[in-house]
Short mmCIF file of N, CA and C in Angstrom, two decimals:
data_model
loop_
_atom_site.label_atom_id
_atom_site.label_comp_id
_atom_site.label_asym_id
_atom_site.label_seq_id
_atom_site.Cartn_x
_atom_site.Cartn_y
_atom_site.Cartn_z
N MET A 18 6.64 -6.93 24.64
CA MET A 18 7.95 -5.61 23.56
C MET A 18 7.23 -4.99 22.66
N THR A 19 7.76 -3.90 21.86
CA THR A 19 7.64 -3.53 20.31
C THR A 19 8.27 -4.07 19.31
N THR A 20 8.24 -4.62 18.82
CA THR A 20 9.16 -4.98 17.74
C THR A 20 8.63 -4.04 16.57
N THR A 21 10.03 -2.59 16.21
CA THR A 21 10.33 -1.38 15.71
C THR A 21 10.50 -2.14 14.10
N TRP A 22 10.24 -2.02 12.96
CA TRP A 22 10.44 -1.92 11.83
C TRP A 22 11.09 -0.89 10.82
N THR A 23 12.20 -0.97 9.96
CA THR A 23 12.08 0.04 8.88
C THR A 23 11.58 0.01 7.93
N ILE A 24 10.29 0.86 7.24
CA ILE A 24 9.62 0.65 5.92
C ILE A 24 10.64 0.60 5.05
N THR A 25 11.22 0.29 3.99
CA THR A 25 11.70 1.10 2.75
C THR A 25 10.81 0.48 2.13
N LEU A 26 10.77 1.92 0.68
CA LEU A 26 9.61 1.27 -0.29
C LEU A 26 10.54 2.59 -1.33
N THR A 27 11.18 1.70 -2.21
CA THR A 27 11.65 1.59 -3.61
C THR A 27 11.09 1.54 -4.92
N LYS A 28 11.69 2.47 -5.32
CA LYS A 28 10.47 2.41 -7.10
C LYS A 28 12.10 2.68 -8.42
N ALA A 29 11.90 1.56 -8.59
CA ALA A 29 13.10 1.70 -10.43
C ALA A 29 14.21 1.67 -9.45
N GLY A 30 14.69 1.12 -8.15
CA GLY A 30 15.87 0.72 -8.15
C GLY A 30 16.33 1.38 -6.59
N ARG A 31 15.68 2.56 -6.67
CA ARG A 31 16.14 3.89 -5.67
C ARG A 31 15.19 3.81 -4.48
N THR A 32 15.87 4.07 -3.46
CA THR A 32 14.30 4.36 -2.03
C THR A 32 13.68 5.90 -1.89
N LYS A 33 12.39 5.45 -2.10
CA LYS A 33 11.72 6.51 -2.33
C LYS A 33 11.13 7.03 -0.57
N ILE A 34 11.03 6.50 -0.08
CA ILE A 34 11.04 7.08 1.20
C ILE A 34 11.49 5.81 2.50
N ALA A 35 11.94 6.05 3.71
CA ALA A 35 12.16 4.92 4.69
C ALA A 35 11.59 5.65 6.24
N TYR A 36 10.77 4.93 6.74
CA TYR A 36 10.50 5.14 8.49
C TYR A 36 10.68 4.08 9.04
N PRO A 37 10.17 4.63 10.51
CA PRO A 37 10.19 3.62 11.05
C PRO A 37 8.70 2.92 11.13
N ALA A 38 7.93 2.05 11.99
CA ALA A 38 6.58 1.49 12.12
C ALA A 38 6.98 0.14 13.05
N ALA A 39 6.19 0.28 13.91
CA ALA A 39 5.59 -0.34 15.25
C ALA A 39 4.55 -1.41 14.48
N GLN A 40 4.99 -3.18 14.87
CA GLN A 40 4.17 -4.00 14.46
C GLN A 40 3.05 -4.42 15.93
N LEU A 41 1.76 -4.46 14.43
CA LEU A 41 1.12 -4.70 14.73
C LEU A 41 1.15 -6.29 15.44
N ALA A 42 1.29 -6.97 13.85
CA ALA A 42 0.92 -8.68 13.98
C ALA A 42 1.96 -9.17 12.83
N ASP A 43 2.02 -10.26 13.29
CA ASP A 43 2.31 -11.00 11.63
C ASP A 43 2.13 -12.55 11.74
N ASP A 44 1.46 -12.88 10.75
CA ASP A 44 1.43 -14.32 10.83
C ASP A 44 1.62 -15.35 10.35
N GLY A 45 2.87 -14.84 8.95
CA GLY A 45 3.67 -15.66 8.79
C GLY A 45 4.18 -15.31 7.33
N ASP A 46 2.71 -14.90 6.65
CA ASP A 46 2.75 -14.12 5.20
C ASP A 46 2.19 -12.96 5.05
N ARG A 47 1.10 -12.26 6.06
CA ARG A 47 1.36 -10.94 6.94
C ARG A 47 1.50 -9.93 7.48
N ILE A 48 2.73 -9.04 7.13
CA ILE A 48 2.49 -8.75 8.35
C ILE A 48 2.35 -7.28 8.35
N SER A 49 1.44 -6.61 10.11
CA SER A 49 1.21 -5.41 9.81
C SER A 49 1.99 -4.17 10.86
N VAL A 50 1.70 -3.39 10.43
CA VAL A 50 2.23 -1.97 11.65
C VAL A 50 1.53 -0.86 11.06
N ARG A 51 2.45 0.31 12.22
CA ARG A 51 1.37 1.24 12.52
C ARG A 51 2.59 2.22 12.35
N ALA A 52 1.96 3.37 11.56
CA ALA A 52 3.17 4.14 11.38
C ALA A 52 2.55 5.37 11.14
N PRO A 53 3.28 6.43 11.87
CA PRO A 53 2.60 8.57 11.34
C PRO A 53 2.76 8.48 10.28
N TRP A 54 2.88 9.58 9.34
CA TRP A 54 2.76 9.74 7.86
C TRP A 54 3.90 10.21 8.23
N ALA A 55 5.04 9.70 7.47
CA ALA A 55 5.86 9.64 7.17
C ALA A 55 6.85 11.47 7.01
N ALA A 56 5.68 11.58 4.96
CA ALA A 56 6.63 12.57 4.50
C ALA A 56 6.42 13.81 5.12
N GLU A 57 7.15 14.83 4.75
CA GLU A 57 7.22 16.26 5.26
C GLU A 57 5.99 16.68 5.18
N GLY A 58 5.65 17.75 5.44
CA GLY A 58 3.96 18.62 5.10
C GLY A 58 2.58 17.75 5.01
N VAL A 59 1.95 18.32 4.06
CA VAL A 59 0.78 17.91 3.32
C VAL A 59 1.02 17.27 2.16
N ARG A 60 0.65 16.55 1.65
CA ARG A 60 0.10 15.33 0.10
C ARG A 60 -1.33 15.62 -0.19
N ASP A 61 -1.45 16.86 -1.15
CA ASP A 61 -2.84 16.70 -1.12
C ASP A 61 -3.48 16.61 -2.26
N PHE A 62 -3.99 15.17 -2.74
CA PHE A 62 -3.91 14.69 -4.02
C PHE A 62 -5.70 14.77 -4.68
N GLY A 63 -6.20 15.36 -3.85
CA GLY A 63 -7.84 15.62 -4.44
C GLY A 63 -8.31 15.33 -3.91
N PHE A 64 -8.20 14.10 -3.67
CA PHE A 64 -9.73 12.88 -3.25
C PHE A 64 -9.14 12.89 -2.24
N VAL A 65 -8.07 13.04 -1.10
CA VAL A 65 -8.03 12.70 -0.03
C VAL A 65 -6.44 13.64 0.90
N ARG A 66 -6.44 13.75 1.69
CA ARG A 66 -4.79 14.65 1.90
C ARG A 66 -4.64 14.35 3.13
N PHE A 67 -3.45 14.22 3.10
CA PHE A 67 -2.37 13.29 3.89
C PHE A 67 -2.10 14.26 4.68
N GLU A 68 -1.46 14.32 5.98
CA GLU A 68 -1.06 15.40 6.48
C GLU A 68 -0.36 15.03 7.88
N PRO A 69 0.72 16.16 8.16
CA PRO A 69 0.73 16.00 9.90
C PRO A 69 -0.52 15.63 10.90
N GLY A 70 0.06 14.18 11.85
CA GLY A 70 -1.01 13.37 12.46
C GLY A 70 -1.61 12.63 12.06
N ASP A 71 -1.84 12.21 10.60
CA ASP A 71 -2.21 10.43 10.39
C ASP A 71 -1.47 9.52 10.62
N VAL A 72 -2.54 8.89 10.59
CA VAL A 72 -1.81 7.66 10.86
C VAL A 72 -2.33 6.21 10.27
N PHE A 73 -1.08 5.57 9.55
CA PHE A 73 -1.41 4.70 8.62
C PHE A 73 -0.76 3.23 9.26
N VAL A 74 -2.05 2.01 9.36
CA VAL A 74 -1.57 0.56 9.45
C VAL A 74 -2.05 0.40 8.76
N GLU A 75 -0.51 -0.46 8.34
CA GLU A 75 -0.61 -0.75 6.94
C GLU A 75 0.00 -2.51 6.97
N HIS A 76 -0.17 -2.98 6.22
CA HIS A 76 -0.14 -4.23 5.67
C HIS A 76 0.55 -4.62 4.96
N TYR A 77 1.22 -5.31 4.70
CA TYR A 77 2.73 -6.39 3.88
C TYR A 77 2.24 -7.46 4.18
N TRP A 78 2.19 -8.36 2.60
CA TRP A 78 2.34 -10.00 2.51
C TRP A 78 3.58 -10.12 1.78
N ARG A 79 4.05 -11.31 2.18
CA ARG A 79 5.26 -11.68 1.31
C ARG A 79 5.25 -12.75 0.44
N THR A 80 3.74 -13.07 0.02
CA THR A 80 3.30 -13.55 -0.64
C THR A 80 2.20 -12.71 -1.58
N ARG A 81 1.98 -12.04 -2.24
CA ARG A 81 1.19 -10.98 -2.30
C ARG A 81 2.22 -10.03 -3.24
N TRP A 82 0.84 -9.15 -4.08
CA TRP A 82 1.85 -8.16 -5.38
C TRP A 82 1.25 -7.10 -4.62
N TYR A 83 0.62 -6.52 -3.36
CA TYR A 83 -0.04 -5.04 -3.19
C TYR A 83 0.34 -5.02 -1.00
N ALA A 84 0.34 -3.59 -1.23
CA ALA A 84 0.20 -3.50 0.12
C ALA A 84 -1.04 -2.43 0.62
N VAL A 85 -1.60 -3.14 1.48
CA VAL A 85 -3.33 -2.23 1.58
C VAL A 85 -2.70 -1.19 3.24
N LYS A 86 -3.19 0.21 2.74
CA LYS A 86 -2.31 1.16 3.67
C LYS A 86 -4.09 1.62 4.73
N GLU A 87 -4.50 1.25 5.91
CA GLU A 87 -5.03 2.43 6.33
C GLU A 87 -4.84 3.22 6.75
N VAL A 88 -5.47 4.20 5.85
CA VAL A 88 -5.49 6.10 6.51
C VAL A 88 -6.54 6.76 7.74
N TRP A 89 -6.18 7.15 8.51
CA TRP A 89 -6.57 7.40 9.66
C TRP A 89 -6.31 8.71 9.71
N SER A 90 -7.40 9.71 10.44
CA SER A 90 -6.70 11.05 10.54
C SER A 90 -6.02 11.11 12.71
N GLY A 91 -5.26 12.26 12.72
CA GLY A 91 -4.81 12.30 13.96
C GLY A 91 -6.29 11.81 15.01
N GLY A 92 -7.43 12.31 14.54
CA GLY A 92 -8.56 12.33 15.63
C GLY A 92 -8.84 10.57 15.41
N GLY A 93 -8.50 10.01 14.36
CA GLY A 93 -9.20 8.52 15.02
C GLY A 93 -10.23 8.16 13.48
N VAL A 94 -10.20 9.02 12.53
CA VAL A 94 -11.26 8.69 11.65
C VAL A 94 -10.59 8.10 10.32
N LEU A 95 -11.61 7.19 9.83
CA LEU A 95 -10.85 6.60 8.96
C LEU A 95 -10.79 7.14 7.60
N LYS A 96 -9.62 8.12 6.78
CA LYS A 96 -9.90 8.73 5.55
C LYS A 96 -10.11 7.41 4.63
N GLY A 97 -9.51 6.05 4.38
CA GLY A 97 -9.60 4.82 3.27
C GLY A 97 -8.62 4.75 3.34
N TRP A 98 -8.40 4.16 2.29
CA TRP A 98 -7.09 2.74 1.74
C TRP A 98 -6.75 3.35 0.97
N TYR A 99 -5.01 3.54 0.77
CA TYR A 99 -4.16 3.67 -0.09
C TYR A 99 -3.43 2.09 -0.58
N CYS A 100 -3.63 1.73 -1.53
CA CYS A 100 -2.99 0.44 -1.95
C CYS A 100 -1.74 0.66 -2.81
N ASP A 101 -1.14 0.52 -2.68
CA ASP A 101 0.06 -0.07 -3.59
C ASP A 101 0.06 -1.39 -4.46
N ILE A 102 0.38 -1.22 -5.49
CA ILE A 102 0.86 -1.98 -5.86
C ILE A 102 2.44 -2.61 -5.75
N THR A 103 2.84 -3.82 -5.43
CA THR A 103 4.06 -3.84 -4.95
C THR A 103 4.63 -5.27 -5.51
N ARG A 104 5.90 -5.55 -6.01
CA ARG A 104 6.56 -7.06 -5.58
C ARG A 104 6.28 -7.33 -4.01
N PRO A 105 5.96 -8.85 -3.79
CA PRO A 105 5.83 -9.19 -2.21
C PRO A 105 6.83 -8.44 -1.01
N ALA A 106 6.12 -8.27 -0.49
CA ALA A 106 7.52 -7.58 0.18
C ALA A 106 8.22 -9.02 0.71
N VAL A 107 9.52 -8.43 1.80
CA VAL A 107 10.99 -8.81 1.44
C VAL A 107 10.49 -8.53 3.32
N VAL A 108 10.78 -9.37 3.67
CA VAL A 108 11.07 -8.90 5.29
C VAL A 108 11.99 -9.69 6.27
N ARG A 109 13.17 -8.91 6.41
CA ARG A 109 14.50 -9.16 7.01
C ARG A 109 15.22 -7.97 8.10
N GLU A 110 16.30 -8.67 8.95
CA GLU A 110 17.13 -7.90 9.60
C GLU A 110 15.95 -6.69 10.09
N GLY A 111 15.39 -6.48 10.72
CA GLY A 111 14.77 -5.52 10.96
C GLY A 111 14.10 -4.68 10.24
N GLY A 112 13.69 -4.80 8.69
CA GLY A 112 13.39 -3.86 7.76
C GLY A 112 12.09 -4.79 6.71
N ILE A 113 11.30 -4.20 6.25
CA ILE A 113 10.68 -4.89 5.65
C ILE A 113 11.23 -3.96 3.97
N LEU A 114 11.01 -4.69 3.22
CA LEU A 114 11.57 -3.77 1.96
C LEU A 114 10.12 -4.80 0.64
N VAL A 115 9.72 -2.83 -0.02
CA VAL A 115 8.83 -3.10 -1.14
C VAL A 115 8.94 -2.45 -1.83
N GLU A 116 9.13 -3.06 -3.17
CA GLU A 116 9.42 -2.55 -4.08
C GLU A 116 8.09 -1.94 -4.88
N ASP A 117 7.28 -0.29 -5.39
CA ASP A 117 6.59 0.06 -5.23
C ASP A 117 6.74 -0.13 -7.05
N LEU A 118 5.35 -1.15 -7.76
CA LEU A 118 5.94 -0.72 -9.13
C LEU A 118 4.28 0.18 -10.08
N ASP A 119 4.71 1.57 -8.98
CA ASP A 119 3.30 2.29 -10.04
C ASP A 119 1.82 2.28 -9.48
N LEU A 120 1.15 0.89 -10.23
CA LEU A 120 0.14 1.00 -9.77
C LEU A 120 -0.65 1.33 -8.47
N ASP A 121 -2.00 2.75 -8.16
CA ASP A 121 -2.33 2.27 -6.83
C ASP A 121 -4.08 2.30 -7.19
N LEU A 122 -4.53 2.11 -5.82
CA LEU A 122 -6.19 2.65 -5.75
C LEU A 122 -5.72 2.81 -4.58
N TRP A 123 -7.26 3.85 -4.64
CA TRP A 123 -7.71 4.86 -3.40
C TRP A 123 -9.03 3.90 -3.19
N VAL A 124 -9.63 3.91 -2.26
CA VAL A 124 -10.69 3.69 -1.80
C VAL A 124 -11.08 4.16 -0.82
N SER A 125 -12.31 5.08 -0.89
CA SER A 125 -12.82 6.08 0.35
C SER A 125 -13.40 5.38 1.44
N ALA A 126 -13.11 5.87 2.85
CA ALA A 126 -13.78 5.13 3.91
C ALA A 126 -15.15 4.60 3.44
N ASP A 127 -16.12 4.67 2.96
CA ASP A 127 -17.19 5.05 2.50
C ASP A 127 -17.34 3.61 1.32
N GLY A 128 -15.70 3.55 0.95
CA GLY A 128 -16.04 2.63 0.03
C GLY A 128 -17.00 2.86 -1.92
N LYS A 129 -17.65 3.80 -1.40
CA LYS A 129 -18.00 4.99 -2.63
C LYS A 129 -17.36 5.31 -3.60
N SER A 130 -15.99 5.49 -2.93
CA SER A 130 -15.33 6.38 -4.28
C SER A 130 -13.76 5.26 -4.14
N VAL A 131 -13.72 4.69 -5.53
CA VAL A 131 -12.55 3.61 -5.89
C VAL A 131 -12.09 4.01 -6.92
N LEU A 132 -10.82 4.36 -7.30
CA LEU A 132 -10.10 5.07 -8.04
C LEU A 132 -8.31 4.52 -8.62
N ARG A 133 -8.57 3.76 -9.35
CA ARG A 133 -7.42 3.64 -10.13
C ARG A 133 -6.52 4.18 -10.70
N LEU A 134 -5.30 4.32 -10.13
CA LEU A 134 -4.44 5.53 -10.10
C LEU A 134 -2.98 5.30 -10.65
N ASP A 135 -2.63 6.17 -11.39
CA ASP A 135 -0.90 6.17 -11.72
C ASP A 135 -0.92 4.86 -13.18
N GLU A 136 -1.85 4.69 -13.61
CA GLU A 136 -1.62 4.32 -14.71
C GLU A 136 -0.92 4.52 -15.37
N ASP A 137 -0.77 5.41 -16.17
CA ASP A 137 -0.19 6.48 -16.99
C ASP A 137 1.52 6.30 -17.07
N GLU A 138 2.24 6.41 -15.20
CA GLU A 138 3.44 6.18 -14.62
C GLU A 138 3.37 4.61 -14.64
N PHE A 139 3.06 3.71 -14.95
CA PHE A 139 2.58 2.29 -15.05
C PHE A 139 3.60 1.70 -16.31
N ALA A 140 2.08 2.74 -17.60
CA ALA A 140 2.61 2.44 -19.02
C ALA A 140 4.58 3.10 -19.08
N GLN A 141 4.59 4.12 -19.04
CA GLN A 141 5.85 4.79 -19.24
C GLN A 141 7.00 4.05 -18.32
N SER A 142 7.03 2.99 -17.16
CA SER A 142 7.58 2.77 -16.61
C SER A 142 8.75 1.40 -17.63
N GLY A 143 7.83 0.83 -18.43
CA GLY A 143 8.54 -0.24 -19.17
C GLY A 143 8.58 -1.51 -18.85
N LEU A 144 7.82 -1.98 -17.60
CA LEU A 144 8.14 -2.45 -16.80
C LEU A 144 7.32 -3.88 -17.99
N ALA A 145 6.48 -3.85 -18.81
CA ALA A 145 5.57 -4.69 -19.11
C ALA A 145 6.66 -5.15 -20.56
N ALA A 146 7.72 -4.06 -21.01
CA ALA A 146 8.83 -5.13 -21.71
C ALA A 146 10.11 -5.15 -20.89
N SER A 147 10.76 -4.74 -20.04
CA SER A 147 11.45 -5.55 -19.02
C SER A 147 11.36 -6.72 -18.49
N ASP A 148 10.29 -6.58 -17.66
CA ASP A 148 9.49 -8.01 -16.83
C ASP A 148 8.31 -8.31 -17.29
N PRO A 149 8.42 -8.50 -18.17
CA PRO A 149 6.61 -8.99 -18.37
C PRO A 149 5.66 -9.81 -17.58
N GLU A 150 6.01 -10.82 -17.09
CA GLU A 150 5.42 -11.61 -15.91
C GLU A 150 4.83 -10.62 -14.58
N ALA A 151 6.21 -9.58 -14.78
CA ALA A 151 6.10 -8.86 -13.18
C ALA A 151 4.70 -7.99 -13.50
N ALA A 152 4.97 -7.30 -14.47
CA ALA A 152 3.37 -6.24 -15.12
C ALA A 152 1.87 -6.94 -15.12
N ALA A 153 2.74 -8.21 -16.14
CA ALA A 153 1.52 -8.61 -16.21
C ALA A 153 0.64 -9.14 -14.24
N ARG A 154 1.32 -9.84 -13.28
CA ARG A 154 0.86 -9.72 -12.23
C ARG A 154 0.35 -8.73 -11.68
N ALA A 155 1.46 -7.32 -11.61
CA ALA A 155 0.75 -6.14 -11.04
C ALA A 155 -0.71 -5.66 -11.59
N VAL A 156 -1.07 -6.09 -12.84
CA VAL A 156 -2.20 -5.72 -13.43
C VAL A 156 -3.60 -6.26 -13.12
N ARG A 157 -3.39 -7.53 -12.96
CA ARG A 157 -4.22 -8.24 -11.83
C ARG A 157 -4.24 -8.40 -10.29
N SER A 158 -2.84 -8.09 -9.63
CA SER A 158 -3.67 -7.36 -8.14
C SER A 158 -3.72 -6.24 -8.48
N LEU A 159 -4.08 -5.46 -9.01
CA LEU A 159 -4.67 -3.83 -9.56
C LEU A 159 -6.23 -4.36 -8.99
N ASP A 160 -6.20 -5.20 -10.38
CA ASP A 160 -8.18 -5.92 -10.71
C ASP A 160 -8.62 -6.25 -10.03
N ALA A 161 -7.56 -7.63 -9.08
CA ALA A 161 -8.44 -8.16 -7.91
C ALA A 161 -8.36 -7.22 -6.85
N LEU A 162 -7.84 -6.35 -6.33
CA LEU A 162 -8.23 -4.82 -5.31
C LEU A 162 -9.76 -4.22 -5.35
N GLU A 163 -9.45 -4.31 -6.31
CA GLU A 163 -10.77 -3.38 -7.37
C GLU A 163 -11.99 -3.71 -6.97
N GLU A 164 -11.90 -5.74 -7.49
CA GLU A 164 -13.05 -6.21 -7.37
C GLU A 164 -13.13 -6.13 -6.10
N GLN A 165 -12.22 -6.56 -4.68
CA GLN A 165 -12.34 -6.53 -3.95
C GLN A 165 -13.03 -5.29 -2.68
N ALA A 166 -12.46 -4.43 -3.07
CA ALA A 166 -12.77 -3.07 -2.41
C ALA A 166 -14.44 -2.64 -3.17
N ARG A 167 -14.76 -3.40 -4.58
CA ARG A 167 -16.38 -2.72 -4.81
C ARG A 167 -16.96 -4.21 -4.77
N SER A 168 -17.03 -5.17 -3.72
CA SER A 168 -17.10 -5.62 -3.39
C SER A 168 -18.37 -5.89 -1.96
N ALA A 169 -18.97 -6.35 -1.38
CA ALA A 169 -20.42 -5.57 -0.02
C ALA A 169 -19.40 -5.87 0.84
N ASP A 170 -17.80 -6.52 1.12
CA ASP A 170 -17.20 -6.81 2.14
C ASP A 170 -15.86 -6.27 2.21
N GLY A 171 -16.03 -5.43 0.67
CA GLY A 171 -15.15 -4.22 0.77
C GLY A 171 -13.73 -4.56 0.83
N LEU A 172 -12.43 -3.58 1.46
CA LEU A 172 -11.67 -4.11 1.53
C LEU A 172 -10.74 -4.97 3.20
N THR A 173 -12.10 -4.73 3.87
CA THR A 173 -11.80 -5.16 5.11
C THR A 173 -12.14 -6.93 5.07
N ALA A 174 -12.25 -7.37 3.65
CA ALA A 174 -12.63 -8.45 3.83
C ALA A 174 -10.59 -9.34 4.16
N PHE A 175 -9.76 -7.94 3.47
CA PHE A 175 -8.60 -8.66 3.61
C PHE A 175 -7.77 -8.98 5.14
N LEU A 176 -8.61 -7.31 5.36
CA LEU A 176 -7.78 -7.11 7.41
C LEU A 176 -8.05 -8.41 8.40
N ARG A 177 -9.42 -9.07 8.13
CA ARG A 177 -10.01 -9.68 9.28
C ARG A 177 -8.74 -10.60 9.96
#
């Protein structure tokens, strides 16, 4: 029997998106799910396109300040990893709740392109003033993910 979760991503206290996902694994800290591209239409970032048919294998941690999402084309080709800097995931009553802290990291499938994203949004969010500890943890998490992405093992080291 497959467990289905509702993934809810919030930002600044509001729901950005909610969608169903099938559980793949749960080790008590990391919970991994599989979900189709949940937004409408195509989202072209320039460095990657998310589109109908894409599949996301998403990894959430109850103790870490990020989520790592493997992005696969509908044909089964890895596009790369989209990493959201978040507060630790809250898993309860059929749902996984994740608070987006604006910072993101993109890593191409070949690992050659590692892009820090949305640092301007993070600066404008006011988190550094309203919750300096959370802001510092967010920056440290982005730095750690980038360092891991640039290492020989890349992000797959987190996902073994």
